[in-house]
Tab-separated table of C-alpha atoms in Angstrom:
chain	number	residue	atom	x	y	z
A	18	ALA	CA	0.000	0.000	0.000
A	19	ALA	CA	1.142	3.513	-0.690
A	20	GLY	CA	2.490	5.349	2.314
A	21	GLY	CA	3.640	8.884	2.833
A	22	GLY	CA	2.997	11.979	4.871
A	23	ASP	CA	0.147	13.498	2.851
A	24	ALA	CA	-3.214	13.949	4.498
A	25	PRO	CA	-5.139	10.760	3.646
A	26	ALA	CA	-8.329	12.535	2.534
A	27	ALA	CA	-6.360	14.434	-0.114
A	28	ARG	CA	-5.054	11.248	-1.716
A	29	VAL	CA	-8.249	9.904	-3.320
A	30	SER	CA	-9.242	13.397	-4.463
A	31	GLU	CA	-6.045	13.539	-6.556
A	32	TRP	CA	-7.905	11.308	-9.028
A	33	ARG	CA	-10.231	13.021	-11.511
A	34	TYR	CA	-12.965	11.135	-13.313
A	35	ALA	CA	-15.451	11.530	-16.147
A	36	VAL	CA	-18.092	9.252	-17.653
A	37	GLY	CA	-18.267	8.587	-21.375
A	38	THR	CA	-19.228	6.235	-24.144
A	39	ALA	CA	-16.611	4.051	-25.825
A	40	GLN	CA	-16.767	2.698	-29.348
A	41	TYR	CA	-19.716	0.367	-29.982
A	42	GLY	CA	-21.736	2.259	-27.360
A	43	SER	CA	-20.217	0.798	-24.194
A	44	GLY	CA	-20.510	3.048	-21.163
A	45	CYS	CA	-17.227	3.737	-19.357
A	46	THR	CA	-15.724	5.779	-16.554
A	47	LEU	CA	-12.215	7.161	-16.903
A	48	PHE	CA	-9.948	7.980	-13.961
A	49	PHE	CA	-6.971	10.321	-14.364
A	50	HIS	CA	-4.177	11.053	-11.872
A	51	PRO	CA	-2.768	14.431	-13.045
A	52	PRO	CA	0.452	14.378	-10.973
A	53	THR	CA	1.642	11.162	-12.694
A	54	GLY	CA	-0.465	10.993	-15.868
A	55	VAL	CA	-1.831	7.525	-15.043
A	56	LEU	CA	-5.142	7.059	-16.830
A	57	VAL	CA	-7.576	4.135	-16.390
A	58	GLU	CA	-10.732	3.478	-18.449
A	59	VAL	CA	-13.216	1.062	-16.834
A	60	PHE	CA	-16.012	-0.426	-18.920
A	61	HIS	CA	-19.436	-0.572	-17.309
A	62	GLY	CA	-20.800	-4.088	-17.800
A	63	ASN	CA	-17.666	-6.211	-17.983
A	64	GLY	CA	-14.347	-6.676	-16.220
A	65	TRP	CA	-12.240	-5.146	-19.000
A	66	PHE	CA	-10.307	-1.940	-18.527
A	67	ARG	CA	-7.653	0.027	-20.386
A	68	PHE	CA	-4.829	2.027	-18.921
A	69	ARG	CA	-1.844	4.219	-19.661
A	70	PRO	CA	0.960	4.121	-17.081
A	71	ARG	CA	2.258	7.627	-17.905
A	72	PRO	CA	1.847	10.325	-20.571
A	73	GLY	CA	3.133	9.191	-23.958
A	74	ALA	CA	3.206	5.504	-22.985
A	75	GLU	CA	1.359	2.829	-24.912
A	76	VAL	CA	-2.233	2.184	-23.880
A	77	CYS	CA	-2.915	-1.373	-22.718
A	78	TRP	CA	-6.072	-3.372	-22.151
A	79	CYS	CA	-6.636	-5.908	-19.427
A	80	ASN	CA	-9.438	-8.432	-19.701
A	81	SER	CA	-11.211	-10.274	-16.913
A	82	CYS	CA	-8.630	-13.097	-17.153
A	83	GLY	CA	-5.722	-10.723	-16.471
A	84	ASN	CA	-4.380	-10.885	-20.027
A	85	LEU	CA	-2.734	-7.697	-21.292
A	86	GLY	CA	-2.472	-6.286	-24.803
A	87	GLU	CA	-1.969	-3.047	-26.726
A	88	SER	CA	-4.978	-0.867	-27.395
A	89	ASP	CA	-6.327	2.646	-27.782
A	90	PHE	CA	-8.739	4.278	-25.390
A	91	GLY	CA	-12.374	3.648	-26.269
A	92	ALA	CA	-13.432	7.194	-25.309
A	93	PRO	CA	-10.594	9.442	-26.558
A	94	ASP	CA	-12.791	12.535	-26.184
A	95	VAL	CA	-13.044	11.876	-22.438
A	96	VAL	CA	-9.268	11.366	-22.242
A	97	THR	CA	-8.807	14.824	-23.778
A	98	THR	CA	-11.345	16.342	-21.384
A	99	LEU	CA	-9.517	14.925	-18.357
A	100	GLU	CA	-6.055	15.885	-19.617
A	101	GLN	CA	-7.283	19.457	-20.124
A	102	GLY	CA	-8.443	19.726	-16.514
A	103	GLY	CA	-12.060	18.672	-17.002
A	104	GLY	CA	-13.991	16.047	-15.146
A	105	ALA	CA	-14.422	16.080	-11.380
A	106	SER	CA	-12.400	15.029	-8.359
A	107	VAL	CA	-13.350	11.675	-6.890
A	108	PRO	CA	-15.551	12.494	-3.882
A	109	ALA	CA	-14.352	11.617	-0.394
A	110	ASN	CA	-17.064	8.925	-0.144
A	111	GLY	CA	-16.466	7.377	-3.604
A	112	LEU	CA	-18.799	7.254	-6.573
A	113	GLY	CA	-21.288	4.571	-5.560
A	114	THR	CA	-22.220	2.476	-8.590
A	115	LEU	CA	-20.713	3.259	-12.002
A	116	ASP	CA	-23.649	2.093	-14.087
A	117	GLU	CA	-27.383	1.456	-13.893
A	118	ASP	CA	-26.845	-2.301	-13.614
A	119	ALA	CA	-24.507	-1.821	-10.619
A	120	TYR	CA	-21.876	-4.097	-12.184
A	121	TRP	CA	-19.150	-1.916	-10.642
A	122	THR	CA	-19.444	-0.327	-7.200
A	123	THR	CA	-16.870	1.933	-5.581
A	124	ARG	CA	-15.711	2.780	-2.110
A	125	VAL	CA	-12.907	4.828	-0.615
A	126	ILE	CA	-10.359	2.748	1.303
A	127	GLY	CA	-7.446	3.300	3.654
A	128	GLY	CA	-8.885	6.406	5.302
A	129	GLY	CA	-9.019	8.154	1.928
A	130	ARG	CA	-5.801	6.711	0.480
A	131	GLY	CA	-7.413	5.118	-2.548
A	132	LEU	CA	-10.512	4.133	-4.449
A	133	GLU	CA	-11.599	0.506	-4.749
A	134	LEU	CA	-13.852	-0.648	-7.578
A	135	ILE	CA	-15.496	-4.045	-7.135
A	136	ASN	CA	-17.567	-5.763	-9.803
A	137	SER	CA	-20.214	-8.439	-9.551
A	138	ASP	CA	-17.667	-11.022	-10.805
A	139	GLU	CA	-15.556	-10.421	-7.644
A	140	GLU	CA	-12.819	-8.578	-9.536
A	141	ARG	CA	-11.283	-5.591	-7.787
A	142	LEU	CA	-9.413	-2.548	-9.075
A	143	VAL	CA	-7.691	-0.428	-6.435
A	144	LEU	CA	-6.522	3.045	-7.502
A	145	ASP	CA	-3.830	4.512	-5.278
A	146	PRO	CA	-2.142	7.809	-6.140
A	147	GLY	CA	-0.340	7.143	-9.429
A	148	SER	CA	-0.712	3.364	-9.306
A	149	PHE	CA	-3.213	0.530	-9.292
A	150	VAL	CA	-3.695	-3.131	-8.438
A	151	TRP	CA	-6.281	-5.231	-10.290
A	152	LEU	CA	-7.346	-8.558	-8.771
A	153	SER	CA	-9.027	-11.309	-10.785
A	154	HIS	CA	-11.924	-13.269	-9.377
A	155	PRO	CA	-10.563	-15.821	-6.891
A	156	GLY	CA	-10.723	-18.748	-9.342
A	157	MET	CA	-8.426	-17.037	-11.882
A	158	ASN	CA	-5.662	-16.300	-9.319
A	159	LYS	CA	-4.101	-13.304	-11.110
A	160	ALA	CA	-3.312	-9.694	-10.361
A	161	VAL	CA	-1.987	-6.854	-12.490
A	162	VAL	CA	0.102	-4.242	-10.703
A	163	LEU	CA	1.133	-0.783	-11.919
A	164	ARG	CA	3.644	1.002	-9.719
A	165	PRO	CA	5.542	4.222	-10.415
A	166	PRO	CA	9.339	4.130	-10.716
A	167	GLY	CA	11.209	4.360	-7.448
A	168	GLU	CA	8.399	3.150	-5.203
A	169	GLY	CA	9.954	0.798	-2.687
A	170	GLY	CA	13.169	0.754	-4.724
A	171	ALA	CA	11.363	-0.880	-7.641
A	172	GLU	CA	11.752	-0.052	-11.324
A	173	GLY	CA	8.052	0.645	-11.596
A	174	GLY	CA	5.897	-0.383	-14.513
A	175	VAL	CA	3.302	-3.079	-15.062
A	176	ARG	CA	3.643	-6.690	-13.959
A	177	THR	CA	1.410	-9.699	-13.498
A	178	VAL	CA	1.504	-11.561	-10.183
A	179	THR	CA	-0.698	-14.007	-8.280
A	180	ARG	CA	-3.882	-12.779	-6.662
A	181	ALA	CA	-2.341	-13.414	-3.217
A	182	GLU	CA	0.637	-11.192	-4.098
A	183	GLY	CA	-1.781	-8.503	-5.293
A	184	LEU	CA	-3.708	-8.720	-2.022
A	185	GLU	CA	-0.447	-8.275	-0.090
A	186	ILE	CA	0.299	-5.094	-2.038
A	187	ILE	CA	-3.040	-3.481	-1.218
A	188	ALA	CA	-3.159	-4.661	2.420
Protein backbone atom coordinates (compact mmCIF):
# COMPACT_ATOMS: atom_id res chain seq x y z
CA ALA A 1 0.00 0.00 0.00
CA ALA A 2 1.14 3.51 -0.69
CA GLY A 3 2.49 5.35 2.31
CA GLY A 4 3.64 8.88 2.83
CA GLY A 5 3.00 11.98 4.87
CA ASP A 6 0.15 13.50 2.85
CA ALA A 7 -3.21 13.95 4.50
CA PRO A 8 -5.14 10.76 3.65
CA ALA A 9 -8.33 12.54 2.53
CA ALA A 10 -6.36 14.43 -0.11
CA ARG A 11 -5.05 11.25 -1.72
CA VAL A 12 -8.25 9.90 -3.32
CA SER A 13 -9.24 13.40 -4.46
CA GLU A 14 -6.05 13.54 -6.56
CA TRP A 15 -7.91 11.31 -9.03
CA ARG A 16 -10.23 13.02 -11.51
CA TYR A 17 -12.97 11.13 -13.31
CA ALA A 18 -15.45 11.53 -16.15
CA VAL A 19 -18.09 9.25 -17.65
CA GLY A 20 -18.27 8.59 -21.37
CA THR A 21 -19.23 6.23 -24.14
CA ALA A 22 -16.61 4.05 -25.82
CA GLN A 23 -16.77 2.70 -29.35
CA TYR A 24 -19.72 0.37 -29.98
CA GLY A 25 -21.74 2.26 -27.36
CA SER A 26 -20.22 0.80 -24.19
CA GLY A 27 -20.51 3.05 -21.16
CA CYS A 28 -17.23 3.74 -19.36
CA THR A 29 -15.72 5.78 -16.55
CA LEU A 30 -12.22 7.16 -16.90
CA PHE A 31 -9.95 7.98 -13.96
CA PHE A 32 -6.97 10.32 -14.36
CA HIS A 33 -4.18 11.05 -11.87
CA PRO A 34 -2.77 14.43 -13.05
CA PRO A 35 0.45 14.38 -10.97
CA THR A 36 1.64 11.16 -12.69
CA GLY A 37 -0.46 10.99 -15.87
CA VAL A 38 -1.83 7.52 -15.04
CA LEU A 39 -5.14 7.06 -16.83
CA VAL A 40 -7.58 4.13 -16.39
CA GLU A 41 -10.73 3.48 -18.45
CA VAL A 42 -13.22 1.06 -16.83
CA PHE A 43 -16.01 -0.43 -18.92
CA HIS A 44 -19.44 -0.57 -17.31
CA GLY A 45 -20.80 -4.09 -17.80
CA ASN A 46 -17.67 -6.21 -17.98
CA GLY A 47 -14.35 -6.68 -16.22
CA TRP A 48 -12.24 -5.15 -19.00
CA PHE A 49 -10.31 -1.94 -18.53
CA ARG A 50 -7.65 0.03 -20.39
CA PHE A 51 -4.83 2.03 -18.92
CA ARG A 52 -1.84 4.22 -19.66
CA PRO A 53 0.96 4.12 -17.08
CA ARG A 54 2.26 7.63 -17.90
CA PRO A 55 1.85 10.32 -20.57
CA GLY A 56 3.13 9.19 -23.96
CA ALA A 57 3.21 5.50 -22.98
CA GLU A 58 1.36 2.83 -24.91
CA VAL A 59 -2.23 2.18 -23.88
CA CYS A 60 -2.91 -1.37 -22.72
CA TRP A 61 -6.07 -3.37 -22.15
CA CYS A 62 -6.64 -5.91 -19.43
CA ASN A 63 -9.44 -8.43 -19.70
CA SER A 64 -11.21 -10.27 -16.91
CA CYS A 65 -8.63 -13.10 -17.15
CA GLY A 66 -5.72 -10.72 -16.47
CA ASN A 67 -4.38 -10.89 -20.03
CA LEU A 68 -2.73 -7.70 -21.29
CA GLY A 69 -2.47 -6.29 -24.80
CA GLU A 70 -1.97 -3.05 -26.73
CA SER A 71 -4.98 -0.87 -27.40
CA ASP A 72 -6.33 2.65 -27.78
CA PHE A 73 -8.74 4.28 -25.39
CA GLY A 74 -12.37 3.65 -26.27
CA ALA A 75 -13.43 7.19 -25.31
CA PRO A 76 -10.59 9.44 -26.56
CA ASP A 77 -12.79 12.53 -26.18
CA VAL A 78 -13.04 11.88 -22.44
CA VAL A 79 -9.27 11.37 -22.24
CA THR A 80 -8.81 14.82 -23.78
CA THR A 81 -11.35 16.34 -21.38
CA LEU A 82 -9.52 14.93 -18.36
CA GLU A 83 -6.06 15.88 -19.62
CA GLN A 84 -7.28 19.46 -20.12
CA GLY A 85 -8.44 19.73 -16.51
CA GLY A 86 -12.06 18.67 -17.00
CA GLY A 87 -13.99 16.05 -15.15
CA ALA A 88 -14.42 16.08 -11.38
CA SER A 89 -12.40 15.03 -8.36
CA VAL A 90 -13.35 11.67 -6.89
CA PRO A 91 -15.55 12.49 -3.88
CA ALA A 92 -14.35 11.62 -0.39
CA ASN A 93 -17.06 8.93 -0.14
CA GLY A 94 -16.47 7.38 -3.60
CA LEU A 95 -18.80 7.25 -6.57
CA GLY A 96 -21.29 4.57 -5.56
CA THR A 97 -22.22 2.48 -8.59
CA LEU A 98 -20.71 3.26 -12.00
CA ASP A 99 -23.65 2.09 -14.09
CA GLU A 100 -27.38 1.46 -13.89
CA ASP A 101 -26.84 -2.30 -13.61
CA ALA A 102 -24.51 -1.82 -10.62
CA TYR A 103 -21.88 -4.10 -12.18
CA TRP A 104 -19.15 -1.92 -10.64
CA THR A 105 -19.44 -0.33 -7.20
CA THR A 106 -16.87 1.93 -5.58
CA ARG A 107 -15.71 2.78 -2.11
CA VAL A 108 -12.91 4.83 -0.62
CA ILE A 109 -10.36 2.75 1.30
CA GLY A 110 -7.45 3.30 3.65
CA GLY A 111 -8.88 6.41 5.30
CA GLY A 112 -9.02 8.15 1.93
CA ARG A 113 -5.80 6.71 0.48
CA GLY A 114 -7.41 5.12 -2.55
CA LEU A 115 -10.51 4.13 -4.45
CA GLU A 116 -11.60 0.51 -4.75
CA LEU A 117 -13.85 -0.65 -7.58
CA ILE A 118 -15.50 -4.04 -7.13
CA ASN A 119 -17.57 -5.76 -9.80
CA SER A 120 -20.21 -8.44 -9.55
CA ASP A 121 -17.67 -11.02 -10.80
CA GLU A 122 -15.56 -10.42 -7.64
CA GLU A 123 -12.82 -8.58 -9.54
CA ARG A 124 -11.28 -5.59 -7.79
CA LEU A 125 -9.41 -2.55 -9.08
CA VAL A 126 -7.69 -0.43 -6.43
CA LEU A 127 -6.52 3.05 -7.50
CA ASP A 128 -3.83 4.51 -5.28
CA PRO A 129 -2.14 7.81 -6.14
CA GLY A 130 -0.34 7.14 -9.43
CA SER A 131 -0.71 3.36 -9.31
CA PHE A 132 -3.21 0.53 -9.29
CA VAL A 133 -3.69 -3.13 -8.44
CA TRP A 134 -6.28 -5.23 -10.29
CA LEU A 135 -7.35 -8.56 -8.77
CA SER A 136 -9.03 -11.31 -10.79
CA HIS A 137 -11.92 -13.27 -9.38
CA PRO A 138 -10.56 -15.82 -6.89
CA GLY A 139 -10.72 -18.75 -9.34
CA MET A 140 -8.43 -17.04 -11.88
CA ASN A 141 -5.66 -16.30 -9.32
CA LYS A 142 -4.10 -13.30 -11.11
CA ALA A 143 -3.31 -9.69 -10.36
CA VAL A 144 -1.99 -6.85 -12.49
CA VAL A 145 0.10 -4.24 -10.70
CA LEU A 146 1.13 -0.78 -11.92
CA ARG A 147 3.64 1.00 -9.72
CA PRO A 148 5.54 4.22 -10.42
CA PRO A 149 9.34 4.13 -10.72
CA GLY A 150 11.21 4.36 -7.45
CA GLU A 151 8.40 3.15 -5.20
CA GLY A 152 9.95 0.80 -2.69
CA GLY A 153 13.17 0.75 -4.72
CA ALA A 154 11.36 -0.88 -7.64
CA GLU A 155 11.75 -0.05 -11.32
CA GLY A 156 8.05 0.64 -11.60
CA GLY A 157 5.90 -0.38 -14.51
CA VAL A 158 3.30 -3.08 -15.06
CA ARG A 159 3.64 -6.69 -13.96
CA THR A 160 1.41 -9.70 -13.50
CA VAL A 161 1.50 -11.56 -10.18
CA THR A 162 -0.70 -14.01 -8.28
CA ARG A 163 -3.88 -12.78 -6.66
CA ALA A 164 -2.34 -13.41 -3.22
CA GLU A 165 0.64 -11.19 -4.10
CA GLY A 166 -1.78 -8.50 -5.29
CA LEU A 167 -3.71 -8.72 -2.02
CA GLU A 168 -0.45 -8.27 -0.09
CA ILE A 169 0.30 -5.09 -2.04
CA ILE A 170 -3.04 -3.48 -1.22
CA ALA A 171 -3.16 -4.66 2.42
